């Protein structure tokens, strides 16, 4: 059993065993009804009131025991279901959080949303619940047959042979059902992705008056998803109708045979009544087991899908750990392309020493973000070598990279929590450490006005762009990693605040800074030891501000253009 499926039983075995045990008792009690009916029927053909009295007392006791068993069954059943789903969902989500940024980005988020809503609901009903139902139904089927054999083995054999008919129906159409479930799940993923996109870009839709076009897109996907669900329902209904009509054949044949044997005095009328009652316990499972197995198989494929989407890619976790940054970062002949033939970075050779402050400048699309993304391990399919203290980046565990680097990006994500929780990311930090980063990121005024427990709203909707950016700066500084990467991190701040924040950061000790900036402001550029000028994926110049200005090359022309703008 795979590690995902195991989760349904971890710390839940007792509930599972007790559920099955109570199911066994419940089945035995069900079968006992057939015998009580037989005794009642046979007693009516005799003349002993004492026997009838005994049967009535037995029936009252039977009802009391049945109620108790059913209550216990529901109790353990519900406990088992709750623990199984909590554990499975927690496990899948922890696996998802264990993914690297690189492999997470390869999937669309709509897929994950669909997994944790639609697919989980399907797994709960069609796999976890179905497992218990299948067990109960098999017990009922076998118990019913055993009781029939006890009453009349010949009639039991006939029932067994003709009950193969509905089972065959399910086996034949099972594959088609599985395919329909897979298609419905895939369509739902696309639908969730699209709705998420539209809601995120709501203001864009409104300002471009694109409601009609977007509604058109929505309608198109909506009809696709509903058609897929309808096809699934139709196949399921078709299998159910075929199963129940074949069950009718079994029922009438058994009635006919039973009546014949009773007329011939081979069995009593009580036995025929008992057979009719037992037929429910045999035919019920025959009708439901097929669809249950088919749906379980389809839900099992959803578990495999979840495993593929959330599990870590092999080799991803198997890498060397690195706790500290001692000497330098180096790029040796690094060439990278997103799409074949189009080099985004071309033969990059670069060394950044510990404690250095570097700023990467260049025209839009020159490869600045790609360069730092390679350093962060977002892509591994580059030529050449990137090393940290001589250790090849590709051999380092992702967790080590996250410990070495902090990143402040232009697109900040703010969680729907308090300002403090967004800075600490729900972890504990000494209040002095939090106060220090609040001051360095220029958040003091905001906190004085609103308080650190102020709720930021969904993706920081109650904050301005600059406030969100300052929270993200404080968040990164708090981690105190040896290397800080800033990609247009102060672009949402006014010139003065941006300069003050960057100057604060430039004064931090023992910190290596790699900054991407569009701001060609002399004061700002002089904060850095090294300016790296990138043009069309190649480093054209490296040096401090004065050196590059003297060269009168690419950086000089960039600076002059920005100055005159
Ligand atoms: N995920 C991606 N898939 C394909 N191409 C990409 C991807 N990300 C970036 N690119 C392309 O790679 C090139 C470099 O992009 P990059 O974001 O590194 O440039 P940049 O210098 O940071 O630009 P900007 O200053 O505008 O942010 C661009 O042509 C861009 O279109």
mmCIF file with all atom_site columns, N, CA, C and O in Angstrom, residues 308-336:
data_model
loop_
_atom_site.group_PDB
_atom_site.id
_atom_site.type_symbol
_atom_site.label_atom_id
_atom_site.label_alt_id
_atom_site.label_comp_id
_atom_site.label_asym_id
_atom_site.label_entity_id
_atom_site.label_seq_id
_atom_site.pdbx_PDB_ins_code
_atom_site.Cartn_x
_atom_site.Cartn_y
_atom_site.Cartn_z
_atom_site.occupancy
_atom_site.B_iso_or_equiv
_atom_site.pdbx_formal_charge
_atom_site.auth_seq_id
_atom_site.auth_comp_id
_atom_site.auth_asym_id
_atom_site.auth_atom_id
_atom_site.pdbx_PDB_model_num
ATOM 1   N N  . UNK A 1 308 ? 0.868  12.218 -7.639  1.00 0.00 ? 308 UNK A N  1
ATOM 2   C CA . UNK A 1 308 ? 1.741  12.786 -8.676  1.00 0.00 ? 308 UNK A CA 1
ATOM 3   C C  . UNK A 1 308 ? 1.866  14.299 -8.547  1.00 0.00 ? 308 UNK A C  1
ATOM 4   O O  . UNK A 1 308 ? 2.922  14.865 -8.765  1.00 0.00 ? 308 UNK A O  1
ATOM 5   N N  . UNK A 1 309 ? 0.743  14.941 -8.212  1.00 0.00 ? 309 UNK A N  1
ATOM 6   C CA . UNK A 1 309 ? 0.759  16.408 -8.169  1.00 0.00 ? 309 UNK A CA 1
ATOM 7   C C  . UNK A 1 309 ? 1.425  16.963 -6.920  1.00 0.00 ? 309 UNK A C  1
ATOM 8   O O  . UNK A 1 309 ? 2.005  18.039 -6.955  1.00 0.00 ? 309 UNK A O  1
ATOM 9   N N  . UNK A 1 310 ? 1.335  16.214 -5.799  1.00 0.00 ? 310 UNK A N  1
ATOM 10  C CA . UNK A 1 310 ? 1.863  16.785 -4.556  1.00 0.00 ? 310 UNK A CA 1
ATOM 11  C C  . UNK A 1 310 ? 3.194  16.196 -4.129  1.00 0.00 ? 310 UNK A C  1
ATOM 12  O O  . UNK A 1 310 ? 3.899  16.806 -3.341  1.00 0.00 ? 310 UNK A O  1
ATOM 13  N N  . UNK A 1 311 ? 3.518  15.005 -4.641  1.00 0.00 ? 311 UNK A N  1
ATOM 14  C CA . UNK A 1 311 ? 4.743  14.371 -4.173  1.00 0.00 ? 311 UNK A CA 1
ATOM 15  C C  . UNK A 1 311 ? 5.972  15.074 -4.737  1.00 0.00 ? 311 UNK A C  1
ATOM 16  O O  . UNK A 1 311 ? 5.935  15.654 -5.815  1.00 0.00 ? 311 UNK A O  1
ATOM 17  N N  . UNK A 1 312 ? 7.059  14.985 -3.982  1.00 0.00 ? 312 UNK A N  1
ATOM 18  C CA . UNK A 1 312 ? 8.315  15.594 -4.407  1.00 0.00 ? 312 UNK A CA 1
ATOM 19  C C  . UNK A 1 312 ? 8.897  14.776 -5.547  1.00 0.00 ? 312 UNK A C  1
ATOM 20  O O  . UNK A 1 312 ? 8.831  13.548 -5.521  1.00 0.00 ? 312 UNK A O  1
ATOM 21  N N  . UNK A 1 313 ? 9.453  15.481 -6.548  1.00 0.00 ? 313 UNK A N  1
ATOM 22  C CA . UNK A 1 313 ? 10.053 14.767 -7.676  1.00 0.00 ? 313 UNK A CA 1
ATOM 23  C C  . UNK A 1 313 ? 11.291 14.025 -7.184  1.00 0.00 ? 313 UNK A C  1
ATOM 24  O O  . UNK A 1 313 ? 12.045 14.537 -6.361  1.00 0.00 ? 313 UNK A O  1
ATOM 25  N N  . UNK A 1 314 ? 11.467 12.797 -7.698  1.00 0.00 ? 314 UNK A N  1
ATOM 26  C CA . UNK A 1 314 ? 12.596 12.004 -7.241  1.00 0.00 ? 314 UNK A CA 1
ATOM 27  C C  . UNK A 1 314 ? 13.919 12.753 -7.415  1.00 0.00 ? 314 UNK A C  1
ATOM 28  O O  . UNK A 1 314 ? 14.164 13.376 -8.442  1.00 0.00 ? 314 UNK A O  1
ATOM 29  N N  . UNK A 1 315 ? 14.761 12.701 -6.392  1.00 0.00 ? 315 UNK A N  1
ATOM 30  C CA . UNK A 1 315 ? 16.074 13.365 -6.488  1.00 0.00 ? 315 UNK A CA 1
ATOM 31  C C  . UNK A 1 315 ? 16.023 14.778 -5.992  1.00 0.00 ? 315 UNK A C  1
ATOM 32  O O  . UNK A 1 315 ? 17.034 15.367 -5.653  1.00 0.00 ? 315 UNK A O  1
ATOM 33  N N  . UNK A 1 316 ? 14.774 15.343 -5.916  1.00 0.00 ? 316 UNK A N  1
ATOM 34  C CA . UNK A 1 316 ? 14.637 16.733 -5.524  1.00 0.00 ? 316 UNK A CA 1
ATOM 35  C C  . UNK A 1 316 ? 15.113 16.949 -4.088  1.00 0.00 ? 316 UNK A C  1
ATOM 36  O O  . UNK A 1 316 ? 15.760 17.934 -3.783  1.00 0.00 ? 316 UNK A O  1
ATOM 37  N N  . UNK A 1 317 ? 14.780 15.981 -3.223  1.00 0.00 ? 317 UNK A N  1
ATOM 38  C CA . UNK A 1 317 ? 15.137 16.143 -1.816  1.00 0.00 ? 317 UNK A CA 1
ATOM 39  C C  . UNK A 1 317 ? 16.510 15.580 -1.507  1.00 0.00 ? 317 UNK A C  1
ATOM 40  O O  . UNK A 1 317 ? 17.095 15.912 -0.484  1.00 0.00 ? 317 UNK A O  1
ATOM 41  N N  . UNK A 1 318 ? 17.048 14.729 -2.404  1.00 0.00 ? 318 UNK A N  1
ATOM 42  C CA . UNK A 1 318 ? 18.303 14.053 -2.102  1.00 0.00 ? 318 UNK A CA 1
ATOM 43  C C  . UNK A 1 318 ? 19.485 14.920 -2.482  1.00 0.00 ? 318 UNK A C  1
ATOM 44  O O  . UNK A 1 318 ? 20.061 14.767 -3.538  1.00 0.00 ? 318 UNK A O  1
ATOM 45  N N  . UNK A 1 319 ? 19.817 15.862 -1.621  1.00 0.00 ? 319 UNK A N  1
ATOM 46  C CA . UNK A 1 319 ? 20.933 16.744 -1.969  1.00 0.00 ? 319 UNK A CA 1
ATOM 47  C C  . UNK A 1 319 ? 21.684 17.164 -0.715  1.00 0.00 ? 319 UNK A C  1
ATOM 48  O O  . UNK A 1 319 ? 21.241 16.926 0.402   1.00 0.00 ? 319 UNK A O  1
ATOM 49  N N  . UNK A 1 320 ? 22.848 17.791 -0.933  1.00 0.00 ? 320 UNK A N  1
ATOM 50  C CA . UNK A 1 320 ? 23.713 18.171 0.197   1.00 0.00 ? 320 UNK A CA 1
ATOM 51  C C  . UNK A 1 320 ? 23.146 19.368 0.953   1.00 0.00 ? 320 UNK A C  1
ATOM 52  O O  . UNK A 1 320 ? 22.552 20.262 0.365   1.00 0.00 ? 320 UNK A O  1
ATOM 53  N N  . UNK A 1 321 ? 23.409 19.362 2.249   1.00 0.00 ? 321 UNK A N  1
ATOM 54  C CA . UNK A 1 321 ? 22.977 20.494 3.072   1.00 0.00 ? 321 UNK A CA 1
ATOM 55  C C  . UNK A 1 321 ? 24.106 21.523 3.146   1.00 0.00 ? 321 UNK A C  1
ATOM 56  O O  . UNK A 1 321 ? 25.279 21.177 3.080   1.00 0.00 ? 321 UNK A O  1
ATOM 57  N N  . UNK A 1 322 ? 23.739 22.784 3.248   1.00 0.00 ? 322 UNK A N  1
ATOM 58  C CA . UNK A 1 322 ? 24.757 23.828 3.456   1.00 0.00 ? 322 UNK A CA 1
ATOM 59  C C  . UNK A 1 322 ? 24.168 24.836 4.422   1.00 0.00 ? 322 UNK A C  1
ATOM 60  O O  . UNK A 1 322 ? 23.110 25.409 4.167   1.00 0.00 ? 322 UNK A O  1
ATOM 61  N N  . UNK A 1 323 ? 24.849 25.022 5.547   1.00 0.00 ? 323 UNK A N  1
ATOM 62  C CA . UNK A 1 323 ? 24.272 25.844 6.604   1.00 0.00 ? 323 UNK A CA 1
ATOM 63  C C  . UNK A 1 323 ? 24.666 27.314 6.490   1.00 0.00 ? 323 UNK A C  1
ATOM 64  O O  . UNK A 1 323 ? 23.913 28.208 6.844   1.00 0.00 ? 323 UNK A O  1
ATOM 65  N N  . UNK A 1 324 ? 25.912 27.574 6.004   1.00 0.00 ? 324 UNK A N  1
ATOM 66  C CA . UNK A 1 324 ? 26.379 28.974 6.051   1.00 0.00 ? 324 UNK A CA 1
ATOM 67  C C  . UNK A 1 324 ? 27.026 29.392 4.723   1.00 0.00 ? 324 UNK A C  1
ATOM 68  O O  . UNK A 1 324 ? 27.346 28.558 3.882   1.00 0.00 ? 324 UNK A O  1
ATOM 69  N N  . UNK A 1 325 ? 27.188 30.707 4.579   1.00 0.00 ? 325 UNK A N  1
ATOM 70  C CA . UNK A 1 325 ? 27.841 31.245 3.375   1.00 0.00 ? 325 UNK A CA 1
ATOM 71  C C  . UNK A 1 325 ? 29.168 31.847 3.828   1.00 0.00 ? 325 UNK A C  1
ATOM 72  O O  . UNK A 1 325 ? 29.198 32.753 4.667   1.00 0.00 ? 325 UNK A O  1
ATOM 73  N N  . UNK A 1 326 ? 30.274 31.314 3.274   1.00 0.00 ? 326 UNK A N  1
ATOM 74  C CA . UNK A 1 326 ? 31.594 31.728 3.786   1.00 0.00 ? 326 UNK A CA 1
ATOM 75  C C  . UNK A 1 326 ? 32.381 32.619 2.829   1.00 0.00 ? 326 UNK A C  1
ATOM 76  O O  . UNK A 1 326 ? 32.990 33.603 3.248   1.00 0.00 ? 326 UNK A O  1
ATOM 77  N N  . UNK A 1 327 ? 32.382 32.291 1.515   1.00 0.00 ? 327 UNK A N  1
ATOM 78  C CA . UNK A 1 327 ? 33.310 33.003 0.618   1.00 0.00 ? 327 UNK A CA 1
ATOM 79  C C  . UNK A 1 327 ? 32.650 33.732 -0.545  1.00 0.00 ? 327 UNK A C  1
ATOM 80  O O  . UNK A 1 327 ? 32.641 34.953 -0.582  1.00 0.00 ? 327 UNK A O  1
ATOM 81  N N  . UNK A 1 328 ? 32.132 32.948 -1.493  1.00 0.00 ? 328 UNK A N  1
ATOM 82  C CA . UNK A 1 328 ? 31.635 33.622 -2.705  1.00 0.00 ? 328 UNK A CA 1
ATOM 83  C C  . UNK A 1 328 ? 30.605 32.795 -3.474  1.00 0.00 ? 328 UNK A C  1
ATOM 84  O O  . UNK A 1 328 ? 30.475 31.579 -3.286  1.00 0.00 ? 328 UNK A O  1
ATOM 85  N N  . UNK A 1 329 ? 29.924 33.533 -4.357  1.00 0.00 ? 329 UNK A N  1
ATOM 86  C CA . UNK A 1 329 ? 29.002 32.895 -5.301  1.00 0.00 ? 329 UNK A CA 1
ATOM 87  C C  . UNK A 1 329 ? 29.660 33.050 -6.668  1.00 0.00 ? 329 UNK A C  1
ATOM 88  O O  . UNK A 1 329 ? 30.159 34.139 -6.985  1.00 0.00 ? 329 UNK A O  1
ATOM 89  N N  . UNK A 1 330 ? 29.652 31.969 -7.463  1.00 0.00 ? 330 UNK A N  1
ATOM 90  C CA . UNK A 1 330 ? 30.258 32.154 -8.792  1.00 0.00 ? 330 UNK A CA 1
ATOM 91  C C  . UNK A 1 330 ? 29.394 31.537 -9.892  1.00 0.00 ? 330 UNK A C  1
ATOM 92  O O  . UNK A 1 330 ? 28.797 30.470 -9.710  1.00 0.00 ? 330 UNK A O  1
ATOM 93  N N  . UNK A 1 331 ? 29.324 32.257 -11.007 1.00 0.00 ? 331 UNK A N  1
ATOM 94  C CA . UNK A 1 331 ? 28.673 31.766 -12.228 1.00 0.00 ? 331 UNK A CA 1
ATOM 95  C C  . UNK A 1 331 ? 29.797 31.484 -13.215 1.00 0.00 ? 331 UNK A C  1
ATOM 96  O O  . UNK A 1 331 ? 30.615 32.361 -13.478 1.00 0.00 ? 331 UNK A O  1
ATOM 97  N N  . UNK A 1 332 ? 29.875 30.249 -13.741 1.00 0.00 ? 332 UNK A N  1
ATOM 98  C CA . UNK A 1 332 ? 30.930 29.939 -14.715 1.00 0.00 ? 332 UNK A CA 1
ATOM 99  C C  . UNK A 1 332 ? 30.285 29.488 -16.026 1.00 0.00 ? 332 UNK A C  1
ATOM 100 O O  . UNK A 1 332 ? 29.647 28.440 -16.071 1.00 0.00 ? 332 UNK A O  1
ATOM 101 N N  . UNK A 1 333 ? 30.430 30.334 -17.021 1.00 0.00 ? 333 UNK A N  1
ATOM 102 C CA . UNK A 1 333 ? 29.900 30.038 -18.369 1.00 0.00 ? 333 UNK A CA 1
ATOM 103 C C  . UNK A 1 333 ? 28.451 29.584 -18.346 1.00 0.00 ? 333 UNK A C  1
ATOM 104 O O  . UNK A 1 333 ? 28.091 28.570 -18.956 1.00 0.00 ? 333 UNK A O  1
ATOM 105 N N  . UNK A 1 334 ? 27.614 30.303 -17.645 1.00 0.00 ? 334 UNK A N  1
ATOM 106 C CA . UNK A 1 334 ? 26.210 29.874 -17.505 1.00 0.00 ? 334 UNK A CA 1
ATOM 107 C C  . UNK A 1 334 ? 25.376 30.366 -18.695 1.00 0.00 ? 334 UNK A C  1
ATOM 108 O O  . UNK A 1 334 ? 25.368 31.552 -19.016 1.00 0.00 ? 334 UNK A O  1
ATOM 109 N N  . UNK A 1 335 ? 24.743 29.400 -19.354 1.00 0.00 ? 335 UNK A N  1
ATOM 110 C CA . UNK A 1 335 ? 23.865 29.714 -20.482 1.00 0.00 ? 335 UNK A CA 1
ATOM 111 C C  . UNK A 1 335 ? 22.516 29.066 -20.208 1.00 0.00 ? 335 UNK A C  1
ATOM 112 O O  . UNK A 1 335 ? 22.454 27.918 -19.761 1.00 0.00 ? 335 UNK A O  1
ATOM 113 N N  . UNK A 1 336 ? 21.449 29.821 -20.452 1.00 0.00 ? 336 UNK A N  1
ATOM 114 C CA . UNK A 1 336 ? 20.123 29.279 -20.131 1.00 0.00 ? 336 UNK A CA 1
ATOM 115 C C  . UNK A 1 336 ? 19.074 29.762 -21.129 1.00 0.00 ? 336 UNK A C  1
ATOM 116 O O  . UNK A 1 336 ? 19.127 30.908 -21.582 1.00 0.00 ? 336 UNK A O  1
#
